[in-house]
mmCIF file of C-alpha atoms in Angstrom:
data_model
loop_
_atom_site.group_PDB
_atom_site.id
_atom_site.type_symbol
_atom_site.label_atom_id
_atom_site.label_comp_id
_atom_site.label_asym_id
_atom_site.label_seq_id
_atom_site.Cartn_x
_atom_site.Cartn_y
_atom_site.Cartn_z
ATOM 1 C CA MET A 1 113.332 51.294 131.177
ATOM 2 C CA PRO A 2 110.591 49.318 133.117
ATOM 3 C CA ALA A 3 110.947 48.886 136.873
ATOM 4 C CA LYS A 4 113.391 46.200 137.894
ATOM 5 C CA PRO A 5 112.683 43.347 140.326
ATOM 6 C CA ALA A 6 114.130 43.788 143.790
ATOM 7 C CA ALA A 7 116.159 40.580 143.756
ATOM 8 C CA ALA A 8 117.751 38.232 141.263
ATOM 9 C CA ARG A 9 115.199 35.790 139.857
ATOM 10 C CA VAL A 10 116.526 34.566 136.497
ATOM 11 C CA VAL A 11 120.310 34.225 136.584
ATOM 12 C CA LEU A 12 122.557 33.351 133.653
ATOM 13 C CA VAL A 13 126.040 31.988 134.447
ATOM 14 C CA THR A 14 128.735 31.848 131.732
ATOM 15 C CA GLY A 15 131.530 29.286 131.958
ATOM 16 C CA VAL A 16 129.300 26.790 133.774
ATOM 17 C CA SER A 17 131.193 23.738 132.596
ATOM 18 C CA ARG A 18 134.341 24.751 134.487
ATOM 19 C CA PHE A 19 134.912 24.090 138.150
ATOM 20 C CA LEU A 20 134.025 27.601 139.339
ATOM 21 C CA GLY A 21 130.937 28.004 137.237
ATOM 22 C CA ALA A 22 129.559 24.527 138.173
ATOM 23 C CA ARG A 23 130.186 25.057 141.906
ATOM 24 C CA PHE A 24 128.598 28.546 141.797
ATOM 25 C CA ALA A 25 125.547 27.251 139.915
ATOM 26 C CA HIS A 26 125.006 24.593 142.591
ATOM 27 C CA ALA A 27 125.242 27.161 145.377
ATOM 28 C CA LEU A 28 122.891 29.568 143.564
ATOM 29 C CA GLN A 29 120.140 27.099 142.810
ATOM 30 C CA ALA A 30 119.811 26.320 146.449
ATOM 31 C CA ASP A 31 118.360 29.763 147.024
ATOM 32 C CA PRO A 32 114.496 29.499 147.000
ATOM 33 C CA GLY A 33 114.238 33.127 145.876
ATOM 34 C CA ILE A 34 115.865 32.375 142.528
ATOM 35 C CA GLU A 35 113.402 30.981 139.994
ATOM 36 C CA ARG A 36 115.797 29.851 137.253
ATOM 37 C CA VAL A 37 119.523 29.386 136.841
ATOM 38 C CA ILE A 38 120.666 29.086 133.243
ATOM 39 C CA GLY A 39 124.205 27.903 132.680
ATOM 40 C CA VAL A 40 125.965 28.501 129.284
ATOM 41 C CA ASP A 41 129.242 27.214 127.868
ATOM 42 C CA THR A 42 130.695 25.921 124.671
ATOM 43 C CA VAL A 43 131.084 22.397 125.965
ATOM 44 C CA PRO A 44 128.718 20.184 128.073
ATOM 45 C CA PRO A 45 129.361 20.040 131.818
ATOM 46 C CA THR A 46 131.117 16.910 133.157
ATOM 47 C CA MET A 47 129.223 16.991 136.440
ATOM 48 C CA PRO A 48 125.446 17.127 137.106
ATOM 49 C CA LEU A 49 124.104 20.725 137.479
ATOM 50 C CA GLY A 50 120.947 19.889 139.431
ATOM 51 C CA ARG A 51 118.127 22.300 138.498
ATOM 52 C CA THR A 52 120.489 24.537 136.549
ATOM 53 C CA GLU A 53 119.372 24.533 132.918
ATOM 54 C CA PHE A 54 122.436 23.996 130.553
ATOM 55 C CA VAL A 55 122.359 25.749 127.188
ATOM 56 C CA ARG A 56 125.303 25.056 124.802
ATOM 57 C CA VAL A 57 126.137 28.403 123.249
ATOM 58 C CA ASP A 58 129.289 30.355 122.319
ATOM 59 C CA ILE A 59 129.101 33.791 123.958
ATOM 60 C CA ARG A 60 131.057 35.156 120.959
ATOM 61 C CA THR A 61 127.909 34.724 118.830
ATOM 62 C CA PRO A 62 124.544 36.477 118.769
ATOM 63 C CA GLY A 63 122.984 33.363 120.275
ATOM 64 C CA ILE A 64 123.785 34.644 123.785
ATOM 65 C CA ALA A 65 121.595 37.731 123.241
ATOM 66 C CA LYS A 66 118.701 35.395 122.248
ATOM 67 C CA ILE A 67 118.986 33.425 125.362
ATOM 68 C CA ILE A 68 119.058 36.556 127.636
ATOM 69 C CA SER A 69 116.096 38.003 125.866
ATOM 70 C CA SER A 70 113.873 34.966 125.610
ATOM 71 C CA ALA A 71 114.461 33.866 129.223
ATOM 72 C CA ARG A 72 114.096 37.434 130.496
ATOM 73 C CA VAL A 73 117.362 37.163 132.404
ATOM 74 C CA ASP A 74 117.699 39.839 135.098
ATOM 75 C CA THR A 75 121.152 38.929 136.399
ATOM 76 C CA VAL A 76 124.236 37.831 134.452
ATOM 77 C CA VAL A 77 127.292 36.346 136.235
ATOM 78 C CA HIS A 78 130.182 36.287 133.860
ATOM 79 C CA LEU A 79 132.751 33.630 134.908
ATOM 80 C CA ASN A 80 134.100 32.731 131.518
ATOM 81 C CA LEU A 81 137.612 34.181 131.824
ATOM 82 C CA VAL A 82 139.912 31.604 130.307
ATOM 83 C CA THR A 83 143.293 31.412 131.954
ATOM 84 C CA SER A 84 144.686 28.167 130.588
ATOM 85 C CA ALA A 85 147.832 28.359 128.504
ATOM 86 C CA SER A 86 146.963 25.047 126.878
ATOM 87 C CA VAL A 87 144.318 26.752 124.652
ATOM 88 C CA PRO A 88 145.765 28.556 121.562
ATOM 89 C CA ARG A 89 146.306 32.235 122.457
ATOM 90 C CA ALA A 90 144.188 33.556 119.516
ATOM 91 C CA LYS A 91 141.196 31.453 120.691
ATOM 92 C CA VAL A 92 141.663 32.568 124.336
ATOM 93 C CA LYS A 93 141.669 36.185 123.272
ATOM 94 C CA GLU A 94 138.437 35.715 121.277
ATOM 95 C CA LEU A 95 136.742 33.883 124.213
ATOM 96 C CA ASN A 96 137.859 36.412 126.776
ATOM 97 C CA VAL A 97 137.485 39.751 124.947
ATOM 98 C CA ILE A 98 135.217 39.168 121.893
ATOM 99 C CA GLY A 99 132.980 36.917 124.031
ATOM 100 C CA THR A 100 132.659 39.588 126.678
ATOM 101 C CA MET A 101 131.881 42.294 124.184
ATOM 102 C CA GLN A 102 128.948 40.216 122.812
ATOM 103 C CA LEU A 103 127.740 39.451 126.299
ATOM 104 C CA LEU A 104 127.829 43.126 127.418
ATOM 105 C CA GLY A 105 126.041 44.141 124.225
ATOM 106 C CA ALA A 106 123.320 41.712 124.947
ATOM 107 C CA CYS A 107 123.010 43.048 128.545
ATOM 108 C CA GLN A 108 122.937 46.677 127.230
ATOM 109 C CA ARG A 109 120.059 45.877 124.901
ATOM 110 C CA SER A 110 118.006 43.807 127.369
ATOM 111 C CA PRO A 111 115.189 45.811 129.202
ATOM 112 C CA ASP A 112 115.102 43.015 131.808
ATOM 113 C CA ALA A 113 118.787 43.158 132.799
ATOM 114 C CA ARG A 114 119.392 44.782 136.190
ATOM 115 C CA LYS A 115 122.662 43.211 137.421
ATOM 116 C CA LEU A 116 126.024 42.128 136.169
ATOM 117 C CA VAL A 117 128.696 40.338 138.165
ATOM 118 C CA VAL A 118 132.090 39.877 136.466
ATOM 119 C CA ARG A 119 134.909 37.591 137.382
ATOM 120 C CA SER A 120 138.171 39.470 136.847
ATOM 121 C CA SER A 121 141.638 38.815 138.175
ATOM 122 C CA ALA A 122 144.233 40.442 140.486
ATOM 123 C CA ALA A 123 146.504 39.894 137.487
ATOM 124 C CA VAL A 124 145.275 43.257 136.212
ATOM 125 C CA TYR A 125 147.793 44.829 138.649
ATOM 126 C CA GLY A 126 150.728 43.057 136.879
ATOM 127 C CA SER A 127 153.785 41.959 138.743
ATOM 128 C CA SER A 128 156.799 44.280 138.955
ATOM 129 C CA PRO A 129 159.846 44.877 141.186
ATOM 130 C CA MET A 130 158.486 48.452 141.698
ATOM 131 C CA ASP A 131 155.047 47.365 142.924
ATOM 132 C CA PRO A 132 153.593 48.782 146.129
ATOM 133 C CA ALA A 133 153.603 46.390 149.080
ATOM 134 C CA VAL A 134 149.806 46.093 148.764
ATOM 135 C CA PHE A 135 147.502 46.981 145.865
ATOM 136 C CA THR A 136 144.079 48.595 146.652
ATOM 137 C CA GLU A 137 141.371 48.848 144.024
ATOM 138 C CA ARG A 138 142.385 52.510 143.442
ATOM 139 C CA ASP A 139 145.978 51.647 142.505
ATOM 140 C CA GLU A 140 147.135 51.458 138.881
ATOM 141 C CA PRO A 141 149.730 48.860 137.875
ATOM 142 C CA VAL A 142 153.330 49.997 137.774
ATOM 143 C CA GLU A 143 153.832 47.894 134.629
ATOM 144 C CA ALA A 144 150.547 47.078 132.962
ATOM 145 C CA PRO A 145 150.154 43.586 131.652
ATOM 146 C CA THR A 146 151.085 43.284 127.972
ATOM 147 C CA SER A 147 150.123 39.720 127.171
ATOM 148 C CA GLY A 148 148.002 36.770 128.111
ATOM 149 C CA TYR A 149 144.929 36.521 130.212
ATOM 150 C CA ALA A 150 146.084 39.406 132.394
ATOM 151 C CA LYS A 151 145.889 41.784 129.476
ATOM 152 C CA ASP A 152 142.481 40.299 128.527
ATOM 153 C CA ALA A 153 141.224 41.014 132.061
ATOM 154 C CA VAL A 154 142.287 44.640 131.693
ATOM 155 C CA GLU A 155 140.424 44.914 128.473
ATOM 156 C CA VAL A 156 137.367 43.146 129.898
ATOM 157 C CA GLU A 157 137.257 45.641 132.735
ATOM 158 C CA GLY A 158 137.445 48.527 130.291
ATOM 159 C CA TYR A 159 134.427 47.247 128.331
ATOM 160 C CA VAL A 160 132.501 46.775 131.599
ATOM 161 C CA ARG A 161 133.176 50.372 132.571
ATOM 162 C CA GLY A 162 131.870 51.384 129.192
ATOM 163 C CA LEU A 163 128.708 49.486 129.819
ATOM 164 C CA THR A 164 128.132 51.117 133.215
ATOM 165 C CA ARG A 165 128.293 54.545 131.478
ATOM 166 C CA ARG A 166 125.730 53.423 128.901
ATOM 167 C CA ARG A 167 123.454 51.658 131.365
ATOM 168 C CA SER A 168 123.759 53.626 134.664
ATOM 169 C CA ASP A 169 120.729 51.681 135.957
ATOM 170 C CA LEU A 170 122.600 48.423 136.094
ATOM 171 C CA THR A 171 124.224 47.233 139.340
ATOM 172 C CA VAL A 172 127.671 46.091 138.236
ATOM 173 C CA SER A 173 130.178 44.242 140.518
ATOM 174 C CA VAL A 174 133.706 43.445 139.287
ATOM 175 C CA LEU A 175 135.729 40.992 141.434
ATOM 176 C CA ARG A 176 139.491 40.855 141.115
ATOM 177 C CA PHE A 177 140.235 37.389 142.442
ATOM 178 C CA ALA A 178 143.641 36.177 143.751
ATOM 179 C CA ASN A 179 144.635 32.742 142.502
ATOM 180 C CA PHE A 180 142.123 30.100 143.327
ATOM 181 C CA LEU A 181 143.086 27.009 145.364
ATOM 182 C CA GLY A 182 141.069 24.165 146.703
ATOM 183 C CA PRO A 183 140.204 20.488 146.055
ATOM 184 C CA GLY A 184 138.419 21.167 142.743
ATOM 185 C CA VAL A 185 140.800 23.674 141.209
ATOM 186 C CA ASP A 186 142.837 22.816 138.114
ATOM 187 C CA SER A 187 144.860 25.775 136.928
ATOM 188 C CA PRO A 188 148.314 26.703 135.603
ATOM 189 C CA LEU A 189 149.268 27.347 139.296
ATOM 190 C CA THR A 190 148.055 23.984 140.590
ATOM 191 C CA ARG A 191 149.830 22.190 137.715
ATOM 192 C CA TYR A 192 153.055 24.122 138.512
ATOM 193 C CA LEU A 193 152.823 23.020 142.134
ATOM 194 C CA ARG A 194 152.371 19.409 141.117
ATOM 195 C CA MET A 195 155.607 19.254 139.183
ATOM 196 C CA PRO A 196 157.942 16.526 140.574
ATOM 197 C CA VAL A 197 160.746 19.097 140.897
ATOM 198 C CA VAL A 198 159.522 22.669 141.042
ATOM 199 C CA PRO A 199 161.667 25.348 139.390
ATOM 200 C CA THR A 200 161.785 28.711 141.132
ATOM 201 C CA VAL A 201 163.392 31.972 139.957
ATOM 202 C CA LEU A 202 166.905 32.276 141.283
ATOM 203 C CA GLY A 203 167.182 35.185 143.750
ATOM 204 C CA PHE A 204 163.459 35.727 144.232
ATOM 205 C CA ASP A 205 161.003 34.487 146.867
ATOM 206 C CA PRO A 206 157.604 36.145 146.040
ATOM 207 C CA ARG A 207 154.751 36.839 148.416
ATOM 208 C CA LEU A 208 151.650 35.036 147.292
ATOM 209 C CA GLN A 209 147.947 35.161 148.101
ATOM 210 C CA PHE A 210 145.202 32.659 147.445
ATOM 211 C CA VAL A 211 141.402 32.461 147.670
ATOM 212 C CA HIS A 212 139.808 29.139 148.579
ATOM 213 C CA GLU A 213 137.186 28.050 146.078
ATOM 214 C CA ASP A 214 134.543 27.899 148.911
ATOM 215 C CA ASP A 215 135.137 31.578 149.710
ATOM 216 C CA GLY A 216 135.178 32.500 146.062
ATOM 217 C CA VAL A 217 131.776 30.906 145.527
ATOM 218 C CA GLU A 218 130.382 32.629 148.630
ATOM 219 C CA VAL A 219 131.537 36.047 147.388
ATOM 220 C CA LEU A 220 129.962 35.418 144.018
ATOM 221 C CA ARG A 221 126.699 34.275 145.676
ATOM 222 C CA ARG A 222 126.462 37.379 147.819
ATOM 223 C CA MET A 223 127.169 39.671 144.954
ATOM 224 C CA THR A 224 124.400 37.954 142.958
ATOM 225 C CA VAL A 225 121.589 37.881 145.612
ATOM 226 C CA GLU A 226 122.581 41.314 147.106
ATOM 227 C CA ASP A 227 123.459 44.653 145.557
ATOM 228 C CA HIS A 228 127.083 45.580 145.956
ATOM 229 C CA PRO A 229 128.171 47.744 142.987
ATOM 230 C CA GLY A 230 131.850 48.485 142.527
ATOM 231 C CA CYS A 231 135.206 46.852 142.087
ATOM 232 C CA TYR A 232 136.611 44.570 144.793
ATOM 233 C CA ASN A 233 139.764 42.601 145.456
ATOM 234 C CA VAL A 234 139.114 39.066 146.690
ATOM 235 C CA ALA A 235 141.710 37.018 148.512
ATOM 236 C CA GLY A 236 142.208 35.109 151.755
ATOM 237 C CA ASP A 237 143.897 36.840 154.676
ATOM 238 C CA GLY A 238 147.721 36.714 154.955
ATOM 239 C CA VAL A 239 150.447 35.802 152.500
ATOM 240 C CA LEU A 240 152.758 32.914 151.898
ATOM 241 C CA LEU A 241 156.232 33.069 150.465
ATOM 242 C CA LEU A 242 156.671 30.682 147.530
ATOM 243 C CA SER A 243 159.451 28.870 149.506
ATOM 244 C CA GLN A 244 157.168 28.439 152.469
ATOM 245 C CA ALA A 245 154.410 26.997 150.289
ATOM 246 C CA LEU A 246 156.726 24.467 148.609
ATOM 247 C CA ARG A 247 158.187 23.377 151.908
ATOM 248 C CA ARG A 248 154.731 22.868 153.417
ATOM 249 C CA ALA A 249 153.709 20.889 150.373
ATOM 250 C CA GLY A 250 156.821 18.717 150.583
ATOM 251 C CA ARG A 251 157.854 19.836 147.105
ATOM 252 C CA PRO A 252 161.516 19.726 146.165
ATOM 253 C CA TYR A 253 162.461 22.921 144.298
ATOM 254 C CA VAL A 254 165.426 24.127 142.285
ATOM 255 C CA PRO A 255 166.287 27.835 141.897
ATOM 256 C CA VAL A 256 167.200 28.566 138.348
ATOM 257 C CA PRO A 257 167.829 31.703 136.312
ATOM 258 C CA ALA A 258 164.540 33.033 134.836
ATOM 259 C CA PRO A 259 165.556 32.406 131.226
ATOM 260 C CA SER A 260 166.203 28.752 132.014
ATOM 261 C CA ILE A 261 162.803 27.956 133.547
ATOM 262 C CA SER A 262 161.391 27.147 130.152
ATOM 263 C CA LEU A 263 163.713 24.102 130.057
ATOM 264 C CA PHE A 264 161.519 22.558 132.736
ATOM 265 C CA GLY A 265 158.516 22.605 130.373
ATOM 266 C CA ASP A 266 158.966 19.004 129.307
ATOM 267 C CA MET A 267 158.885 17.811 132.898
ATOM 268 C CA GLY A 268 155.706 19.946 133.502
ATOM 269 C CA ARG A 269 154.020 18.527 130.413
ATOM 270 C CA ARG A 270 154.913 14.911 131.339
ATOM 271 C CA PHE A 271 154.011 14.918 134.978
ATOM 272 C CA ALA A 272 151.717 17.836 135.691
ATOM 273 C CA GLY A 273 149.822 18.578 132.475
ATOM 274 C CA MET A 274 151.413 21.943 132.066
ATOM 275 C CA SER A 275 151.867 23.634 128.672
ATOM 276 C CA GLY A 276 154.797 25.845 129.611
ATOM 277 C CA PHE A 277 155.260 29.005 131.626
ATOM 278 C CA SER A 278 153.275 31.962 130.411
ATOM 279 C CA PRO A 279 154.953 35.386 130.794
ATOM 280 C CA GLU A 280 152.365 36.490 133.382
ATOM 281 C CA LEU A 281 152.915 33.277 135.469
ATOM 282 C CA LEU A 282 156.662 33.752 135.315
ATOM 283 C CA ARG A 283 156.435 37.395 136.453
ATOM 284 C CA TRP A 284 154.134 36.323 139.301
ATOM 285 C CA LEU A 285 156.566 33.634 140.409
ATOM 286 C CA THR A 286 159.311 36.257 140.363
ATOM 287 C CA TYR A 287 157.773 39.229 141.973
ATOM 288 C CA GLY A 288 154.498 38.066 143.523
ATOM 289 C CA ARG A 289 151.565 40.305 144.232
ATOM 290 C CA VAL A 290 149.511 41.264 147.367
ATOM 291 C CA ILE A 291 146.115 42.868 147.313
ATOM 292 C CA ASP A 292 144.121 44.603 149.997
ATOM 293 C CA THR A 293 140.664 43.166 150.666
ATOM 294 C CA THR A 294 139.423 45.680 153.177
ATOM 295 C CA ALA A 295 136.811 47.208 150.786
ATOM 296 C CA LEU A 296 135.241 43.781 150.189
ATOM 297 C CA GLU A 297 135.107 42.866 153.899
ATOM 298 C CA ASP A 298 133.645 46.263 154.834
ATOM 299 C CA GLU A 299 131.082 46.068 152.038
ATOM 300 C CA LEU A 300 129.881 42.481 152.829
ATOM 301 C CA ALA A 301 130.499 42.670 156.576
ATOM 302 C CA TRP A 302 132.160 39.319 156.038
ATOM 303 C CA ARG A 303 135.626 37.637 156.105
ATOM 304 C CA PRO A 304 136.807 34.620 154.150
ATOM 305 C CA LYS A 305 136.686 31.315 156.042
ATOM 306 C CA TYR A 306 140.103 30.393 154.679
ATOM 307 C CA GLY A 307 143.230 32.560 154.869
ATOM 308 C CA SER A 308 145.869 32.119 152.190
ATOM 309 C CA GLU A 309 147.752 29.571 154.324
ATOM 310 C CA ALA A 310 144.654 27.527 155.091
ATOM 311 C CA ALA A 311 143.621 27.582 151.470
ATOM 312 C CA PHE A 312 147.010 26.277 150.443
ATOM 313 C CA ALA A 313 146.909 23.643 153.179
ATOM 314 C CA ASP A 314 143.539 22.351 152.039
ATOM 315 C CA PHE A 315 144.717 22.149 148.414
ATOM 316 C CA ALA A 316 147.905 20.306 149.410
ATOM 317 C CA ALA A 317 146.125 17.780 151.648
ATOM 318 C CA THR A 318 143.457 16.892 149.038
ATOM 319 C CA ARG A 319 146.013 16.571 146.247
ATOM 320 C CA GLY A 320 148.266 14.074 148.045
ATOM 321 C CA LEU A 321 151.024 16.659 148.498
ATOM 322 C CA GLY A 322 152.958 17.046 151.680
ATOM 323 C CA ARG A 323 156.245 15.521 152.877
ATOM 324 C CA HIS A 324 154.873 11.938 152.900
ATOM 325 C CA GLY A 325 152.379 12.131 150.026
ATOM 326 C CA PRO A 326 152.592 10.224 146.679
ATOM 327 C CA ALA A 327 153.935 13.276 144.875
ATOM 328 C CA ALA A 328 156.696 13.611 147.284
ATOM 329 C CA ARG A 329 157.646 9.903 146.836
ATOM 330 C CA LEU A 330 157.636 10.409 143.075
ATOM 331 C CA ALA A 331 159.953 13.397 143.374
ATOM 332 C CA ALA A 332 162.343 11.467 145.579
ATOM 333 C CA ALA A 333 162.466 8.607 143.113
ATOM 334 C CA LEU A 334 163.229 11.011 140.229
ATOM 335 C CA LEU A 335 165.970 12.732 142.237
ATOM 336 C CA ARG A 336 167.553 9.333 142.944
ATOM 337 C CA GLY A 337 167.630 8.776 139.263
#
């Protein structure tokens, strides 16, 4: 292999039409040391991308390899992990797993590639009543995920480990993010929190962690412009109980037996744009999950600006939640009948 440049100069970002990809591309293009930022996705972005060059391509196809080769991409940031339950499961599986396989194959064959940053998820640890109090990167899940995007993330990480064995010269960083929150985030979690009356699992009050979108973008930026190989948990400091979060957001909630939560699906679809409760979301809302971020903070010599409580507070304030917000008034009207 030819000698690699000392820093990222041509960066390719997957999933650039989604909130995280677009925000990250904007942060990256402000770095004068980066010559080109190429953003790829299957649909055009809905917001301006500045000097980021958008290319419409499906990473499940050989077209992604052509882009990496022709642009002499040296750094790939893979953010295209689809978590939405509104997309048919078969398509999500193809995008997450088959798409990653094609992308990694292109990186393996490229003589210019020197760095790969992969967005993964803390969901790889699963959620179980037998979980440790805190997961470190060395811990294995007590009950491995068996469905949904959590299982996809486990498979994606397996393929990434395979690439590191075949291309030991690559600097590979895998980031296991807690659930994102912030003004720009639209996810199954944020839609759940916007339900007029929020169902919770009877008898459970899970511990939850969040990462603010600003901190998530900063971690990705540092991993891209600096070399930090390895696997890292990413979350804000501290935890919130689900009941605390709902009270602080002024959300009325109703504890119901787990098998009955699906009955609230119609309300979620009507008022919050939800498409039901996925098995992994339901387990998380039952047992929660807490991850240790010491390794990341030591590696970067950095701490998140927002703790979990502050990330939640910023999300609630910007979405009109809270005891006197419009969502609370809607909920009150519904409860009055």
